[in-house]
Short mmCIF file of C-alpha atoms in Angstrom, two decimals:
data_model
loop_
_atom_site.label_atom_id
_atom_site.label_comp_id
_atom_site.label_asym_id
_atom_site.label_seq_id
_atom_site.Cartn_x
_atom_site.Cartn_y
_atom_site.Cartn_z
CA MET O 1 11.55 -25.05 34.40
CA ALA O 2 11.96 -22.20 31.87
CA ALA O 3 10.58 -24.43 29.09
CA GLN O 4 7.52 -25.23 31.22
CA LEU O 5 6.93 -21.54 31.92
CA LYS O 6 7.24 -20.72 28.21
CA THR O 7 4.68 -23.43 27.38
CA LEU O 8 2.27 -22.07 30.01
CA VAL O 9 2.63 -18.53 28.68
CA GLN O 10 2.08 -19.71 25.10
CA ALA O 11 -1.02 -21.64 26.16
CA ALA O 12 -2.46 -18.46 27.65
CA TYR O 13 -2.28 -16.88 24.18
CA GLU O 14 -3.74 -19.66 22.03
CA HIS O 15 -7.41 -20.38 21.53
CA VAL O 16 -9.21 -23.07 19.51
CA CYS O 17 -12.89 -22.76 18.67
CA PRO O 18 -14.95 -25.31 16.70
CA VAL O 19 -17.09 -23.77 13.96
CA PRO O 20 -20.54 -25.36 13.86
CA PRO O 21 -21.90 -25.79 10.30
CA VAL O 22 -25.15 -23.95 11.11
CA ALA O 23 -26.82 -20.61 10.46
CA GLY O 24 -25.62 -18.02 12.95
CA ALA O 25 -22.24 -19.69 13.46
CA VAL O 26 -20.27 -16.76 12.05
CA SER O 27 -21.68 -14.24 14.52
CA ALA O 28 -21.31 -16.69 17.43
CA VAL O 29 -17.66 -17.43 16.58
CA ARG O 30 -16.99 -13.71 16.06
CA ARG O 31 -18.42 -12.91 19.52
CA ARG O 32 -16.30 -15.63 21.09
CA ALA O 33 -13.18 -14.32 19.32
CA ALA O 34 -13.96 -10.79 20.56
CA VAL O 35 -14.02 -12.05 24.16
CA VAL O 36 -10.72 -13.89 23.72
CA LEU O 37 -9.01 -10.86 22.15
CA ALA O 38 -10.29 -8.62 24.95
CA ASP O 39 -8.93 -11.10 27.54
CA TRP O 40 -5.56 -10.90 25.78
CA SER O 41 -5.69 -7.05 25.84
CA VAL O 42 -5.25 -6.84 22.08
CA CYS O 43 -5.25 -3.24 20.78
CA PRO O 44 -8.85 -2.23 19.90
CA LEU O 45 -7.87 -1.11 16.38
CA LEU O 46 -6.30 -4.50 15.71
CA VAL O 47 -9.35 -6.25 17.19
CA GLU O 48 -11.62 -4.51 14.69
CA ASP O 49 -9.59 -5.79 11.73
CA ALA O 50 -9.12 -9.21 13.32
CA LEU O 51 -12.85 -9.74 13.80
CA LEU O 52 -13.48 -8.90 10.16
CA VAL O 53 -10.81 -11.42 9.12
CA VAL O 54 -12.32 -14.03 11.46
CA SER O 55 -15.76 -13.41 9.93
CA GLU O 56 -14.47 -13.77 6.37
CA LEU O 57 -12.45 -16.93 7.02
CA VAL O 58 -15.25 -18.59 8.99
CA THR O 59 -17.84 -17.63 6.36
CA ASN O 60 -15.65 -19.16 3.68
CA ALA O 61 -15.41 -22.43 5.61
CA ILE O 62 -19.17 -22.61 6.20
CA VAL O 63 -20.21 -21.67 2.66
CA HIS O 64 -17.54 -23.37 0.56
CA ALA O 65 -16.11 -26.25 2.59
CA ARG O 66 -17.10 -29.48 4.25
CA PRO O 67 -17.26 -29.65 8.05
CA PRO O 68 -15.71 -29.83 10.49
CA ALA O 69 -14.14 -26.38 10.64
CA VAL O 70 -12.01 -24.97 13.45
CA LEU O 71 -10.83 -21.43 14.23
CA ARG O 72 -7.42 -21.04 15.86
CA LEU O 73 -6.16 -17.77 17.30
CA SER O 74 -2.70 -17.11 18.69
CA TRP O 75 -1.14 -13.91 20.03
CA VAL O 76 2.65 -14.11 19.77
CA GLN O 77 5.27 -11.71 21.13
CA GLY O 78 8.00 -10.83 18.62
CA ASP O 79 10.89 -8.37 18.64
CA GLY O 80 9.00 -5.39 20.03
CA ASP O 81 5.73 -6.22 18.32
CA ARG O 82 2.98 -8.79 18.66
CA THR O 83 1.40 -10.83 15.91
CA LEU O 84 -2.14 -12.14 15.89
CA HIS O 85 -2.32 -15.36 13.89
CA ILE O 86 -5.81 -16.32 12.70
CA GLU O 87 -6.51 -19.56 10.90
CA VAL O 88 -9.54 -21.58 9.94
CA SER O 89 -9.14 -25.23 8.97
CA ASP O 90 -11.86 -27.19 7.21
CA ALA O 91 -12.31 -30.58 5.55
CA GLY O 92 -11.82 -29.26 2.01
CA PRO O 93 -14.04 -27.93 -0.76
CA ALA O 94 -17.72 -28.82 -0.73
CA LEU O 95 -18.22 -27.78 -4.36
CA PRO O 96 -16.18 -28.10 -7.51
CA VAL O 97 -13.92 -25.12 -8.16
CA GLY O 98 -16.09 -22.29 -9.50
CA GLY O 99 -19.31 -23.94 -8.28
CA PHE O 100 -21.93 -22.05 -6.28
CA LEU O 101 -24.62 -23.18 -3.90
CA ILE O 102 -28.12 -23.26 -5.36
CA GLY O 103 -29.92 -20.00 -4.65
CA THR O 104 -26.77 -17.93 -4.12
CA ASP O 105 -25.85 -15.00 -6.29
CA PRO O 106 -22.25 -15.38 -7.56
CA ASP O 107 -21.91 -11.57 -7.56
CA GLU O 108 -22.39 -11.58 -3.78
CA HIS O 109 -19.39 -13.85 -3.19
CA GLY O 110 -15.64 -13.64 -3.65
CA ARG O 111 -14.92 -10.45 -1.73
CA GLY O 112 -13.82 -12.13 1.49
CA GLU O 113 -10.40 -13.11 0.18
CA THR O 114 -9.81 -9.54 -1.03
CA ILE O 115 -10.77 -8.18 2.40
CA VAL O 116 -8.43 -10.60 4.19
CA HIS O 117 -5.55 -9.71 1.84
CA ALA O 118 -6.14 -5.98 2.43
CA LEU O 119 -6.13 -6.26 6.23
CA ALA O 120 -3.48 -8.92 6.83
CA THR O 121 0.25 -8.36 7.03
CA ARG O 122 0.71 -11.92 5.75
CA HIS O 123 -1.82 -14.52 4.59
CA GLY O 124 -1.97 -17.84 2.83
CA ILE O 125 -3.51 -21.23 2.28
CA ARG O 126 -2.15 -24.62 3.33
CA THR O 127 -3.56 -27.86 2.00
CA HIS O 128 -3.13 -31.02 4.04
CA LEU O 129 -4.51 -34.54 4.21
CA ASP O 130 -7.45 -33.44 6.37
CA GLY O 131 -8.44 -30.46 4.19
CA VAL O 132 -7.49 -26.82 3.88
CA THR O 133 -6.27 -24.13 6.29
CA ARG O 134 -6.63 -20.47 5.40
CA TRP O 135 -4.59 -18.15 7.61
CA ALA O 136 -3.82 -14.50 8.15
CA GLU O 137 -1.50 -12.56 10.43
CA LEU O 138 -2.03 -9.06 11.73
CA VAL O 139 0.85 -7.26 13.42
CA GLY O 140 -0.03 -5.19 16.47
CA PRO O 141 1.56 -1.93 17.56
CA ARG O 142 5.13 -2.10 18.84
CA THR O 143 5.54 -2.36 22.59
CA PRO O 144 8.29 -0.48 24.44
#
């Protein structure tokens, strides 16, 4: 019974959101993530950083990767603190390494990874048979 309860509690703090490969997807996914984080009562200061990380990871998947892409959020209780895990999985690179889409200015790209690294407590990239997952964790304020 305790294992079932733990699974139900975990399910309440996990969210999966497909990322459509269309214009406007970043803002739509960001709005959806904001609703989820509000439902989870995530600290507003953490939400602000989390939404920026979501935007950067989703933008990366739309601009640089092949669909489909999926955003996963999880809010996990630790030893007195909570960790927000954000990850975006995609089907792998759409362009050769160093390549840019026609009509894009290379100077306008490449800052997203720096932003994610600055805001996240931990971050990384996993490659797998289906593509690539970029992830970041943000640690929330300690709870009594």
